Each structure stands twice: as structure tokens, then as C-alpha cells.
Coordinates of C-alpha atoms in Angstrom, one line a residue:
Chain A
M17 CA 0.5 -20.2 -21.7
S18 CA -2.4 -21.7 -23.3
D19 CA -5.9 -20.5 -22.4
S20 CA -6.8 -23.7 -20.6
Y21 CA -5.6 -22.7 -17.1
E22 CA -6.3 -19.7 -14.9
I23 CA -4.4 -18.3 -12.1
V24 CA -5.6 -18.4 -8.4
I25 CA -3.8 -16.0 -6.2
G26 CA -4.2 -14.8 -2.6
L27 CA -2.0 -12.2 -1.0
E28 CA -0.7 -11.5 2.4
V29 CA 0.3 -7.9 2.6
H30 CA 2.4 -6.5 5.6
V31 CA 2.3 -2.9 6.2
Q32 CA 4.5 -1.1 8.8
S33 CA 2.4 1.3 10.9
R34 CA 3.5 4.9 11.4
T35 CA 3.9 4.8 15.1
K36 CA 6.6 6.7 17.1
S37 CA 7.4 3.6 19.3
K38 CA 7.4 -0.1 18.7
M39 CA 4.5 -2.4 19.1
F40 CA 5.2 -3.8 22.5
C41 CA 7.9 -1.7 24.0
S42 CA 9.0 1.9 24.0
C43 CA 11.9 1.6 21.7
D44 CA 11.8 4.3 19.1
A45 CA 10.2 2.8 15.9
N46 CA 12.0 5.0 13.4
Y47 CA 14.9 2.6 12.8
F48 CA 15.6 3.7 9.3
N49 CA 19.4 4.6 8.7
T50 CA 20.1 4.1 12.4
P51 CA 23.3 2.4 13.6
P52 CA 22.6 -1.3 14.3
N53 CA 21.2 -2.5 17.6
T54 CA 20.6 1.0 19.0
H55 CA 16.8 0.8 19.2
V56 CA 16.5 -2.4 21.2
C57 CA 15.7 -3.4 24.8
P58 CA 14.9 -6.6 26.9
V59 CA 11.4 -6.7 25.4
C60 CA 12.6 -6.8 21.8
F61 CA 14.9 -9.8 22.7
G62 CA 12.2 -11.5 24.9
L63 CA 14.8 -11.6 27.8
P64 CA 13.6 -13.2 31.0
G65 CA 11.4 -10.8 32.9
A66 CA 10.6 -8.7 30.0
L67 CA 6.9 -7.7 29.6
P68 CA 5.3 -6.7 26.3
V69 CA 2.7 -4.0 26.5
P70 CA 0.6 -3.3 23.4
N71 CA 1.0 0.2 21.8
K72 CA -2.6 1.9 21.9
R73 CA -1.9 3.9 18.8
A74 CA -0.9 0.9 16.8
V75 CA -3.9 -1.0 17.7
E76 CA -6.0 1.9 16.8
L77 CA -4.3 2.1 13.4
C78 CA -5.0 -1.6 12.8
I79 CA -8.7 -1.0 13.6
K80 CA -8.8 1.9 11.2
T81 CA -7.2 -0.2 8.5
A82 CA -9.8 -3.1 9.0
L83 CA -12.7 -0.6 9.0
A84 CA -11.3 1.0 5.8
L85 CA -11.3 -2.5 4.3
N86 CA -14.8 -3.0 5.3
C87 CA -14.1 -5.6 7.9
S88 CA -16.1 -6.7 10.9
I89 CA -14.2 -6.0 14.2
N90 CA -13.7 -8.7 16.8
Q91 CA -14.7 -6.7 19.9
E92 CA -13.0 -9.3 22.0
T93 CA -9.5 -9.8 20.7
K94 CA -6.1 -11.0 21.9
F95 CA -2.5 -11.6 20.9
D96 CA -0.9 -15.0 20.4
R97 CA 2.5 -16.5 20.0
K98 CA 3.6 -17.8 16.8
N99 CA 6.6 -20.1 17.5
Y100 CA 9.4 -20.7 15.1
F101 CA 13.2 -20.5 15.1
Y102 CA 15.1 -18.0 13.1
P103 CA 18.0 -15.9 13.9
D104 CA 16.2 -12.6 13.3
L105 CA 13.6 -13.6 16.0
P106 CA 15.5 -14.1 19.3
K107 CA 12.5 -14.6 21.4
G108 CA 11.7 -17.8 19.4
F109 CA 8.2 -16.6 18.8
Q110 CA 6.5 -13.7 17.0
I111 CA 3.7 -12.1 18.8
S112 CA 0.8 -12.1 16.4
Q113 CA -2.9 -12.8 16.4
Y114 CA -4.3 -16.2 15.6
D115 CA -8.0 -17.0 16.0
Q116 CA -9.4 -13.5 17.0
P117 CA -7.9 -11.1 14.6
I118 CA -8.9 -7.4 15.0
G119 CA -10.7 -7.4 11.7
Y120 CA -12.2 -10.2 9.5
S121 CA -14.6 -10.8 6.5
G122 CA -13.9 -7.5 4.7
Y123 CA -13.4 -6.5 1.1
T124 CA -12.0 -3.8 -1.2
N125 CA -12.9 -2.9 -4.8
I126 CA -10.4 -2.8 -7.5
E127 CA -10.9 -1.5 -11.1
T128 CA -10.1 -4.0 -13.9
K129 CA -10.6 -4.0 -17.6
E130 CA -13.8 -5.8 -17.2
G131 CA -15.1 -3.3 -14.6
V132 CA -15.0 -3.0 -10.9
K133 CA -14.1 -6.2 -8.9
R134 CA -14.5 -7.0 -5.3
I135 CA -11.5 -8.6 -3.5
G136 CA -12.3 -10.3 -0.3
V137 CA -10.2 -9.4 2.7
T138 CA -10.0 -12.5 5.0
R139 CA -8.5 -10.8 7.9
V140 CA -6.5 -7.8 9.3
H141 CA -4.5 -8.4 12.2
Q142 CA -1.7 -6.8 14.3
E143 CA 1.7 -8.3 14.7
E144 CA 5.4 -7.3 15.2
D145 CA 8.2 -7.1 12.8
T146 CA 11.4 -9.2 13.1
G147 CA 15.0 -8.1 13.1
K148 CA 16.9 -7.6 9.9
S149 CA 19.6 -10.2 8.7
I150 CA 22.3 -9.3 6.2
H151 CA 23.9 -12.2 4.6
N152 CA 27.5 -11.4 3.7
N153 CA 30.6 -13.4 2.9
G154 CA 29.4 -16.6 4.6
E155 CA 28.2 -14.9 7.8
T156 CA 25.0 -13.3 8.7
L157 CA 24.8 -9.9 10.5
L158 CA 21.8 -9.2 12.8
D159 CA 20.4 -5.8 13.5
F160 CA 17.2 -5.8 15.8
N161 CA 16.3 -2.1 15.3
K162 CA 13.4 -3.3 13.3
S163 CA 12.3 -6.1 15.6
G164 CA 9.2 -5.3 17.4
V165 CA 8.1 -2.4 14.8
P166 CA 4.2 -2.8 14.5
L167 CA 3.1 -4.6 11.4
I168 CA -0.5 -4.9 10.1
E169 CA -1.1 -8.0 8.0
I170 CA -3.8 -7.9 5.4
V171 CA -4.9 -11.3 4.2
S172 CA -7.0 -11.5 1.0
E173 CA -9.1 -14.2 -0.2
P174 CA -7.8 -16.3 -3.2
D175 CA -9.8 -13.9 -5.5
F176 CA -7.2 -12.7 -8.0
R177 CA -7.2 -14.2 -11.5
S178 CA -4.6 -12.2 -13.1
K179 CA -1.3 -10.3 -12.5
E180 CA -3.1 -7.0 -13.3
E181 CA -5.7 -7.6 -10.7
V182 CA -2.9 -8.2 -8.1
T183 CA -1.1 -5.0 -9.1
A184 CA -4.4 -2.9 -8.9
Y185 CA -5.1 -4.3 -5.4
C186 CA -1.6 -3.7 -4.1
K187 CA -1.6 -0.1 -5.5
R188 CA -5.2 0.5 -4.0
L189 CA -4.1 -0.8 -0.6
R190 CA -1.0 1.4 -0.7
Q191 CA -3.2 4.3 -1.5
I192 CA -5.6 3.5 1.3
V193 CA -3.1 3.1 4.0
R194 CA -1.5 6.3 3.0
Y195 CA -5.0 8.2 3.1
L196 CA -5.6 6.7 6.4
G197 CA -2.2 7.9 7.7
V198 CA -1.5 4.4 8.9
S199 CA 1.7 3.9 7.0
N200 CA 4.0 5.7 4.4
A201 CA 4.0 2.3 2.7
D202 CA 7.4 3.2 1.3
M203 CA 8.7 -0.1 -0.4
E204 CA 12.1 1.1 -0.6
R205 CA 12.2 1.2 3.1
G206 CA 10.4 -2.1 3.4
E207 CA 7.3 -0.6 4.8
M208 CA 5.1 -2.6 2.6
R209 CA 5.9 -6.3 1.7
F210 CA 4.1 -9.1 0.1
E211 CA 3.6 -12.8 0.1
L212 CA 2.1 -14.6 -2.7
N213 CA 0.1 -17.8 -2.5
M214 CA -0.4 -19.0 -6.1
S215 CA -1.6 -22.0 -8.0
L216 CA -3.2 -22.8 -11.4
R217 CA -6.5 -24.6 -12.2
K218 CA -8.2 -25.6 -15.4
K219 CA -10.5 -22.8 -16.6
G220 CA -14.0 -23.5 -15.4
D221 CA -12.9 -25.3 -12.4
Q222 CA -14.6 -23.9 -9.3
E223 CA -12.7 -25.6 -6.5
L224 CA -9.4 -24.4 -5.3
P225 CA -6.3 -26.3 -6.6
K226 CA -5.0 -29.1 -4.4
Y227 CA -1.7 -27.4 -4.2
K228 CA -0.4 -23.9 -3.2
V229 CA 2.9 -22.4 -3.7
E230 CA 4.0 -19.6 -1.4
V231 CA 6.6 -17.0 -2.1
K232 CA 7.6 -14.8 0.9
N233 CA 9.4 -11.6 1.4
I234 CA 8.6 -9.9 -1.8
A235 CA 9.6 -6.3 -1.4
S236 CA 7.9 -4.5 -4.2
I237 CA 5.0 -4.6 -6.6
S238 CA 7.3 -4.8 -9.6
V239 CA 9.1 -7.9 -8.2
L240 CA 5.7 -9.4 -7.3
E241 CA 4.8 -9.1 -11.0
K242 CA 7.9 -10.9 -12.1
V243 CA 7.4 -13.7 -9.6
I244 CA 3.8 -14.2 -10.9
E245 CA 5.2 -14.5 -14.4
H246 CA 7.8 -17.0 -13.4
E247 CA 5.6 -19.1 -11.4
L248 CA 2.8 -19.0 -14.0
K249 CA 5.5 -20.4 -16.5
R250 CA 7.0 -22.9 -14.0
Q251 CA 3.7 -24.3 -12.7
Y252 CA 2.2 -24.5 -16.2
E253 CA 5.1 -26.6 -17.4
I254 CA 4.7 -29.0 -14.5
L255 CA 0.9 -29.3 -15.0
E256 CA 1.3 -29.8 -18.6
N257 CA 3.6 -32.7 -17.9
G258 CA 0.7 -34.3 -16.2
Q259 CA 2.2 -33.7 -12.7
T260 CA 1.1 -31.5 -9.8
P261 CA 3.4 -28.8 -8.4
K262 CA 4.6 -29.5 -5.0
Q263 CA 3.0 -27.7 -2.1
E264 CA 6.0 -25.6 -0.7
T265 CA 7.5 -22.3 0.1
R266 CA 9.8 -20.9 -2.4
G267 CA 12.3 -18.2 -2.0
L268 CA 13.3 -15.5 -4.4
I269 CA 16.7 -16.0 -6.0
D270 CA 17.1 -12.3 -6.9
M271 CA 15.0 -9.4 -8.2
T272 CA 14.3 -11.3 -11.5
G273 CA 11.3 -13.0 -9.9
E274 CA 12.8 -16.4 -10.2
T275 CA 12.2 -18.7 -7.3
V276 CA 13.9 -21.7 -5.8
S277 CA 12.4 -24.4 -3.4
Q278 CA 13.0 -23.6 0.2
R279 CA 11.2 -26.1 2.2
S280 CA 7.9 -27.9 2.2
K281 CA 5.2 -25.6 3.6
E282 CA 4.9 -25.9 7.3
N283 CA 1.5 -26.7 8.7
E284 CA -0.2 -24.2 10.7
A285 CA 0.0 -26.6 13.6
D286 CA 3.9 -26.4 13.4
Y287 CA 3.7 -22.8 14.7
R288 CA 2.2 -24.0 17.9
Y289 CA 0.0 -20.9 18.5
F290 CA -1.0 -20.2 21.9
P291 CA -2.5 -17.1 23.6
E292 CA 0.2 -14.7 24.6
P293 CA 0.1 -15.0 28.5
D294 CA 1.9 -11.7 29.1
I295 CA -0.9 -9.6 27.3
P296 CA -4.4 -9.4 28.8
L297 CA -7.3 -9.7 26.6
I298 CA -8.5 -6.6 24.7
K299 CA -12.1 -5.7 24.7
L300 CA -13.0 -3.0 22.1
S301 CA -16.1 -0.9 22.8
Q302 CA -18.4 0.1 20.1
E303 CA -17.7 3.8 21.0
M304 CA -14.1 3.4 20.5
I305 CA -14.7 1.6 17.1
D306 CA -17.2 4.4 16.1
E307 CA -14.8 7.1 17.1
I308 CA -12.1 5.5 14.9
K309 CA -14.6 5.1 12.1
N310 CA -15.2 8.8 12.2
T311 CA -11.6 9.6 11.5
I312 CA -11.6 7.7 8.1
P313 CA -11.2 10.2 5.5
E314 CA -12.8 9.8 1.9
L315 CA -11.0 6.9 0.4
P316 CA -9.3 6.7 -3.1
Q317 CA -12.2 5.0 -4.9
E318 CA -14.9 7.3 -3.4
K319 CA -12.7 10.3 -4.3
K320 CA -12.2 9.2 -7.9
D321 CA -15.9 8.5 -8.4
R322 CA -16.7 11.9 -6.9
Y323 CA -14.2 13.7 -9.2
I324 CA -15.8 12.1 -12.1
K325 CA -19.4 12.6 -11.0
E326 CA -19.1 16.1 -9.5
Y327 CA -16.7 17.7 -11.9
G328 CA -16.8 15.7 -14.9
I329 CA -13.0 15.0 -14.7
E330 CA -11.8 12.3 -17.0
K331 CA -11.2 8.8 -15.5
D332 CA -7.5 8.7 -16.2
T333 CA -7.0 12.3 -15.0
A334 CA -8.9 11.6 -11.8
E335 CA -6.8 8.5 -11.1
A336 CA -3.6 10.5 -11.7
I337 CA -4.7 13.1 -9.1
I338 CA -6.1 10.6 -6.5
N339 CA -3.0 8.5 -6.7
D340 CA -1.2 10.2 -3.8
V341 CA -2.1 12.2 -0.9
D342 CA 0.1 15.4 -1.6
T343 CA -1.2 15.4 -5.2
F344 CA -4.9 15.4 -4.5
L345 CA -4.4 17.8 -1.5
E346 CA -2.7 20.3 -3.8
F347 CA -5.4 19.9 -6.4
E348 CA -8.2 20.3 -4.0
S349 CA -6.6 23.4 -2.3
I350 CA -6.2 25.2 -5.8
T351 CA -9.7 24.4 -6.9
A352 CA -11.5 25.1 -3.7
N353 CA -14.4 27.4 -4.3
V354 CA -14.4 27.4 -8.2
N355 CA -17.1 26.1 -10.4
S356 CA -17.0 22.6 -11.7
Q357 CA -16.2 23.6 -15.3
L358 CA -13.2 25.3 -14.1
V359 CA -12.2 22.3 -11.8
S360 CA -12.5 20.0 -14.7
E361 CA -10.4 22.2 -17.0
V362 CA -7.7 22.8 -14.2
S363 CA -7.6 19.0 -13.8
K364 CA -6.3 18.5 -17.3
W365 CA -3.7 21.2 -17.0
F366 CA -2.7 19.9 -13.7
V367 CA -1.8 16.3 -14.8
G368 CA -0.7 17.5 -18.1
D369 CA 1.5 20.7 -18.4
Y370 CA 1.8 21.2 -14.5
F371 CA 2.9 17.6 -13.8
S372 CA 5.5 17.7 -16.5
L373 CA 6.9 21.0 -15.2
V374 CA 7.0 19.5 -11.7
N375 CA 8.9 16.5 -13.1
S376 CA 11.4 18.3 -15.3
N377 CA 11.8 21.8 -14.2
K378 CA 13.0 23.4 -11.0
R379 CA 10.1 25.0 -9.3
S380 CA 10.7 28.6 -8.1
K381 CA 9.9 29.0 -4.5
E382 CA 7.8 32.0 -5.1
F383 CA 5.6 30.0 -7.7
K384 CA 2.1 29.5 -6.2
S385 CA 0.1 26.4 -7.7
E386 CA -3.2 28.4 -7.3
W387 CA -1.9 30.5 -10.2
L388 CA -2.7 27.6 -12.5
T389 CA -6.3 27.9 -11.6
E390 CA -6.2 31.8 -12.5
L391 CA -4.4 31.0 -15.7
V392 CA -6.8 28.3 -16.8
D393 CA -9.7 30.6 -15.9
M394 CA -8.2 33.3 -18.3
V395 CA -8.1 30.6 -21.0
I396 CA -11.7 29.8 -20.5
Q397 CA -12.6 33.5 -20.5
K398 CA -10.6 33.9 -23.6
K399 CA -8.3 36.5 -22.1
I400 CA -5.3 34.7 -23.1
T401 CA -4.6 32.0 -25.8
R402 CA -4.0 28.5 -24.8
S403 CA -0.5 28.3 -26.3
N404 CA 0.5 31.5 -24.6
A405 CA -0.9 30.1 -21.3
K406 CA 1.5 27.1 -21.5
E407 CA 4.5 29.6 -22.0
I408 CA 3.3 31.8 -19.1
L409 CA 2.9 28.8 -16.8
E410 CA 6.3 27.6 -17.7
E411 CA 8.0 31.0 -17.1
S412 CA 6.0 31.7 -13.9
F413 CA 7.0 28.1 -12.6
D414 CA 10.7 28.8 -13.3
T415 CA 10.9 32.4 -12.1
G416 CA 8.2 32.7 -9.6
E417 CA 7.0 35.7 -11.4
Y418 CA 3.2 36.3 -11.0
I419 CA 1.4 35.2 -14.1
G420 CA -0.6 38.6 -14.2
N421 CA 2.7 40.3 -14.4
I422 CA 4.0 38.2 -17.3
I423 CA 0.8 38.7 -19.4
K424 CA 1.2 42.5 -18.8
T425 CA 4.9 42.8 -19.5
K426 CA 4.6 40.7 -22.6
G427 CA 1.4 42.1 -23.8
L428 CA -0.1 38.5 -24.1
E429 CA -3.7 39.6 -23.1
M430 CA -6.0 38.8 -25.8
V431 CA -8.1 41.6 -27.5
S432 CA -11.6 41.0 -26.5
D433 CA -12.9 44.5 -26.7
T434 CA -15.3 44.2 -29.7
S435 CA -14.8 47.7 -30.9
V436 CA -11.0 47.2 -31.2
L437 CA -11.7 43.9 -33.0
E438 CA -14.2 45.7 -35.4
T439 CA -11.7 48.3 -36.3
V440 CA -9.2 45.8 -37.2
V441 CA -11.7 43.9 -39.3
N442 CA -12.9 46.9 -41.1
R443 CA -9.2 47.7 -41.9
I444 CA -8.7 44.4 -43.3
F445 CA -11.8 44.5 -45.5
T446 CA -10.9 48.0 -46.9
S447 CA -7.3 47.0 -47.7
N448 CA -8.2 43.6 -49.2
L449 CA -11.0 44.5 -51.5
K450 CA -10.3 41.8 -54.0
A451 CA -10.1 39.1 -51.3
V452 CA -13.5 40.3 -50.0
E453 CA -15.0 39.8 -53.3
D454 CA -13.6 36.3 -53.6
A455 CA -14.8 35.4 -50.1
R456 CA -18.3 36.6 -50.8
R457 CA -18.4 34.0 -53.6
N458 CA -16.4 31.3 -51.9
P459 CA -16.6 31.0 -48.2
N460 CA -13.2 29.0 -48.2
A461 CA -11.4 32.1 -49.2
A462 CA -12.6 33.9 -46.2
M463 CA -9.9 32.2 -44.1
F464 CA -7.4 34.4 -45.8
L465 CA -9.1 37.4 -44.2
V466 CA -9.3 35.7 -40.8
G467 CA -5.5 35.1 -41.1
Q468 CA -4.9 38.6 -42.0
A469 CA -6.9 40.0 -39.1
M470 CA -5.2 37.6 -36.6
R471 CA -1.9 38.6 -37.9
E472 CA -2.7 42.2 -37.3
L473 CA -3.9 41.3 -33.7
K474 CA -0.6 39.5 -33.2
G475 CA -2.6 36.4 -32.4
Q476 CA -3.9 38.0 -29.2
A477 CA -7.5 37.4 -30.0
D478 CA -9.8 34.5 -30.0
A479 CA -9.7 33.2 -33.5
Q480 CA -13.2 32.0 -33.4
T481 CA -14.7 35.4 -32.4
V482 CA -12.7 37.0 -35.2
K483 CA -13.9 34.5 -37.7
N484 CA -17.5 34.9 -36.8
M485 CA -17.2 38.6 -37.1
I486 CA -15.8 38.3 -40.5
F487 CA -18.4 35.8 -41.7
D488 CA -21.1 38.3 -40.4
K489 CA -19.6 41.1 -42.1
L490 CA -19.3 39.2 -45.4
K491 CA -23.1 38.7 -45.4
Q492 CA -23.9 42.3 -44.9
Chain B
M4 CA -5.5 -43.4 29.3
N5 CA -7.6 -43.1 26.1
P6 CA -5.7 -44.9 23.3
K7 CA -6.5 -42.1 20.9
D8 CA -4.4 -39.8 23.0
K9 CA -1.4 -41.9 22.8
I10 CA 1.7 -40.0 21.6
T11 CA 3.8 -41.7 19.0
I12 CA 7.5 -41.6 18.9
E13 CA 7.2 -39.8 15.4
E14 CA 5.2 -37.2 17.0
V15 CA 7.8 -36.7 19.7
K16 CA 10.4 -36.5 17.1
K17 CA 8.4 -33.9 15.3
I18 CA 8.0 -31.8 18.3
A19 CA 11.7 -32.1 19.2
Q20 CA 12.5 -31.1 15.7
L21 CA 10.3 -28.0 15.9
A22 CA 11.9 -27.2 19.3
H23 CA 15.4 -27.8 17.9
I24 CA 16.2 -30.4 20.4
N25 CA 18.1 -33.6 19.5
V26 CA 16.2 -36.7 20.6
D27 CA 17.3 -40.3 20.1
D28 CA 15.1 -43.2 19.7
M29 CA 15.3 -44.4 23.3
E30 CA 14.6 -40.9 24.6
A31 CA 11.7 -40.5 22.2
E32 CA 10.2 -43.7 23.6
K33 CA 10.6 -42.4 27.1
Y34 CA 9.2 -38.9 26.3
A35 CA 6.3 -40.4 24.5
K36 CA 5.1 -42.2 27.5
Q37 CA 5.8 -39.2 29.9
I38 CA 4.1 -36.7 27.6
G39 CA 1.2 -39.2 27.2
D40 CA 0.9 -39.4 31.0
I41 CA 0.9 -35.6 31.3
L42 CA -1.9 -35.3 28.6
A43 CA -4.0 -38.0 30.3
Y44 CA -3.6 -36.1 33.6
V45 CA -4.7 -32.8 31.9
E46 CA -7.6 -34.7 30.3
K47 CA -9.0 -35.2 33.8
L48 CA -9.7 -31.5 33.8
K49 CA -12.4 -32.2 31.3
E50 CA -14.3 -34.0 34.1
V51 CA -14.8 -30.7 36.0
D52 CA -18.4 -29.4 35.5
T53 CA -17.9 -25.7 34.2
E54 CA -21.6 -25.1 33.6
G55 CA -22.4 -21.7 34.6
Y56 CA -18.9 -20.4 34.8
E57 CA -17.7 -17.6 32.5
F58 CA -14.4 -17.9 30.4
K59 CA -11.6 -16.5 32.3
S60 CA -8.2 -15.5 31.1
Q61 CA -4.8 -15.7 33.0
T62 CA -5.8 -12.3 34.6
D63 CA -8.8 -10.2 35.3
L64 CA -7.0 -7.4 33.6
I65 CA -8.2 -6.1 30.2
N66 CA -7.0 -3.5 27.8
V67 CA -3.5 -2.9 29.3
F68 CA -2.0 -0.5 26.8
R69 CA 0.9 1.9 26.5
E70 CA 0.8 5.4 25.0
D71 CA 2.9 5.7 21.8
I72 CA 5.8 7.6 23.4
P73 CA 9.4 6.6 22.6
E74 CA 11.8 6.1 25.4
P75 CA 15.6 5.4 25.3
S76 CA 16.7 2.0 24.4
L77 CA 19.7 0.0 25.7
E78 CA 23.1 1.4 24.4
Q79 CA 24.7 -0.6 21.5
K80 CA 27.7 -1.6 23.7
E81 CA 25.3 -3.1 26.2
V82 CA 23.5 -5.1 23.6
V83 CA 26.6 -6.6 22.1
K84 CA 28.4 -7.0 25.4
N85 CA 28.2 -10.7 25.8
R86 CA 29.0 -11.1 22.1
Q87 CA 31.8 -8.6 21.6
K88 CA 34.1 -11.0 19.6
K89 CA 31.1 -11.7 17.4
S90 CA 29.9 -8.4 16.4
K91 CA 30.7 -6.1 13.5
G92 CA 30.0 -2.3 13.6
G93 CA 27.2 -3.1 16.3
S94 CA 25.7 -5.9 14.3
L95 CA 25.6 -9.3 15.8
V96 CA 27.5 -11.9 13.8
I97 CA 26.3 -15.6 13.3
K98 CA 27.1 -18.3 11.0
S99 CA 25.5 -17.7 7.6
V100 CA 21.9 -18.9 7.6
L101 CA 21.3 -18.3 4.0

């Protein structure tokens, strides 16, 4: 694409909350891999007389998410009906929120090549999921186990100017909801889904383009990226022909990211939103909001910044550690109560050798990850060599044998006793008289002596220490 | 009735379409008038002086919540009972909507 256009993207992200029961009824919310239509009740179907009652925990999780995204909270909030017909929605309406969403006017920061960028969060609201339709051989199979599962919708401002920004934001959001314990956000299970609103405008234009293309039901970040690429090409070609792309909803053809026109985009009025008459108003007290605020843990960006500032951990290393909850919990547990130099050194081993072991080898049940810290400490203390440490780690990881035992059995402990080192150096000097003479004239020749000494020590000594000793002795 | 509140036949057809109801031209004309009359009647409410009254919802209740505790659902055979011929392995079957 020529450089004359820029992308304008806004995103709607749906996240399934991790609750035990559904949003408005007591059906079990854990529907994954359950036989069809076994987690449904009259409320799920909206049968006459059914009364939806909001799940308190779900509302709390929505408030928590909104707060973590720096939103203001509507202390008076309510649910509304969004009316439309589709077979996966037998009620004929989805219970959602219209003009008083739980959270509004927030933001979150993402990291881009150009630095930190703030992405506006228009609103965070609570709604319910629909059923699942499977299209198969000319018929559609309906399973309503998913219908009524709590969904948090996070709507962004049209602040994205590149695919990379979109990806960074989606990954950041996924981390945040996982840190909060709001959702597993497992995309394979459909727990996080995306809707893209995209258009192009001439570079330098400040106004939003006159059209907007919406693509719904995008199930993963990688597909989202492909859709953006396809839309970029498609919309660019239309604009270059002097036309304006149609304002419409487009559907995914398959996972290649190609889209096809579905229908002209419905107006908001077509949904005929109105207050859900079966659910009384909700008033959120400041105490309740503050209480929830206090449960928000250190979030990914804060954690990353702290790792860099407090321990001097490298940026990419920090990102790799904070990426998921289990990883940073493990890292923090093995580096608790050690000095920052050691934390920083362990971080390199952790995302380097340790990660590759975790990914490729079978971990022995007896292996304890805090041994990594002990091992790295010994490397810093020059008790073992770096290359031996790698082998020790691998063996310990595979066998579960304590690293100390491996060092002892294999005699890998470095000689750090100066008297032992001096003895060896003296022996090398007396048995290599000619080389000593050469070395006195030409310092480059001294390396031969260092090599001899290291050989005698079987490599179990710090080469720098031995070198210094030999150079000092040569000066005598 | 205020002329700006007049409901057009096109609007009736649009509403019918959103509601998935078939309405022919004659019906649309009839409903346009009827809906217009209803709206005009509701419009009268605006004449009531609400100064000094607080906003009220459908009920005085506020914050009616449930604890997050799952309870048994309907049995699958109950769910598909009225549609037995059109179910497959517990899923309800409809004409393809793709």
C-alpha cells in the first residue's frame, strides 16, 4: 500500500468471565465439552415467566476490569434489552447495557516501536453470551449451553493506526484479565473474541472516515491480524479507484482473514434498546467500588516497569516473564529474598536455558525451580563455570537430582582456593621455563601458560583469576 | 396530533421487518394510523407536570443479585421434548442459517 493512507481501527473485545454460574440464572457456566443443551433452563430460553437475576460475582468482575482499564464507574447502572433475531438467541433479545455501562472513559497503555501509546477505552459493559450454532450439511445445530454465560465487552476508541498496535493491545488486554482473575481468555475455547471496526483515511486527515467496515466473530489474534491485512488491501483498492468502501458488516469466509459482505450495517436504533424491565436498577456504593479496587493486583505494565527499574532486568526478558501469570509467579517465588544482581542474572537463565528446558524436555517431578537461583548464584560466586552450570541444570531438570549432589559427584566445583591455584601456577612456571621467558618479553605468549594451568585444573577454575595470577607472577 | 409524529408506511414496514412480521400495504396503512394514535396518546403524558418528582423505575427494588452458585439445569430430554424429531445428539436442528 502506498504511504498516502493510514489505518483507523477501533476494537470491541468480548471476554468470558470466570464465574461458576451463568449471568442471569444458576445454570453451570462451565459449558466446555458438555453434552449439548444440558446447561440450560427457562431463563436461558427466555420462556414466559422466567426471571433473570444478575450474578453478583460477574458484576464485580466487570467492575474490576473497568477499574483496571482506568474507567470511571457509573454508580447508577442498569441492564437493557438489545433486540434482534437469530436462532442462537431464542429470547429475541440479548440482555446487555446501553446508556449506563458499568465503566466508561478509560484507557490502557501499550508499547509500540515509537514508545508508549495510550489507547482509549470507551466503555466496559456486562452482557450475556448467545448459544452456539454449528452449520453442517445444510442444517444448523443449536446448543444453548453457552447462552447466558457472562461476557464483558470492552470497546476501544478508534485509536489504532497499525496492525501491530492492535496486536499489542489485544495481548495486553488478555494479560490484564488473566492477572485480574477475571477470565482465562483462552481463545481456543472462545473465551476471548474480537470485533473489528476499520477504515482508511488520507494521512494527515484528522476526521474519522465517512465509512466504517465491521467484521464480527474473530476468534483469535492471529486471524484478527489476517483480517486487517485483507481489509487494508481491499479498502485501499476501492479508495484508489476513487470510490468509498460501503459501510457494512462483513463476515469471515475462513481463517485466512478474507471477508465477504454480509449485510448493510444495522443502525443502533434497529436494536430497539430499552431498559430490561425484569431487572431492577443497580446502585454501586463507593465502598463497594473501593473494595474491588483494593483487589486489583500489580498489572502487567507496572510489573514490567518495576522489573526493569528495581532489578535491571532487560526489557525483552521482563516481557517474557510478565507474559503470563504462572510464569511470573514462578519467577517471583524463586527470586524472593535475593539481591537484585542475582534476580537480574536469574532472569536471563530463566527465560533462556530454563525456558528451553521447560519447552523441550521432560521435567522430573523432583526438580525444584528454586535450584536455578542457587545454581546462578554459584556461577556469580565463581564456584562453578557457566558452561558446567548449563549441564548441571539440564541433568537436574531431567533427573530431579539436587544440583549440589551433581556438582559433588562430578567434581565440578571450581577451585577457588588461592593456595591450590598458586601451587598449580608455580608448577606450570617451573615446568615451562622457556615459555615463561617468552611471556616476559611478549605478553601474548602468556596465554599459553594460562591454557596450561586451566588444563591442569580441568577447567574447574575461574580463567580470569588464573590469568591475573600468572600475569602478576610474570611481573615479579 | 403533531404532524411530525406521524408514522409513515415505510416506518411501519421497517418495524415489521425488524420484528419479522409480514405486513402488506393495506395493513401498513392501517397500522401507521393506529401506531400514530397510540404515540399521540402517550404524548399527552408530557403534559403532566413532573417538577419535584424523582425518577422512578419499574420497582422500588434496587441491587437484586444472585450469589454465584450453580444449580442443576433442565435435563436434556426436557429441553428437546417438543422438538424430538428435530434434534440430533441433544442439539436442536433448524434449517441452515448460514
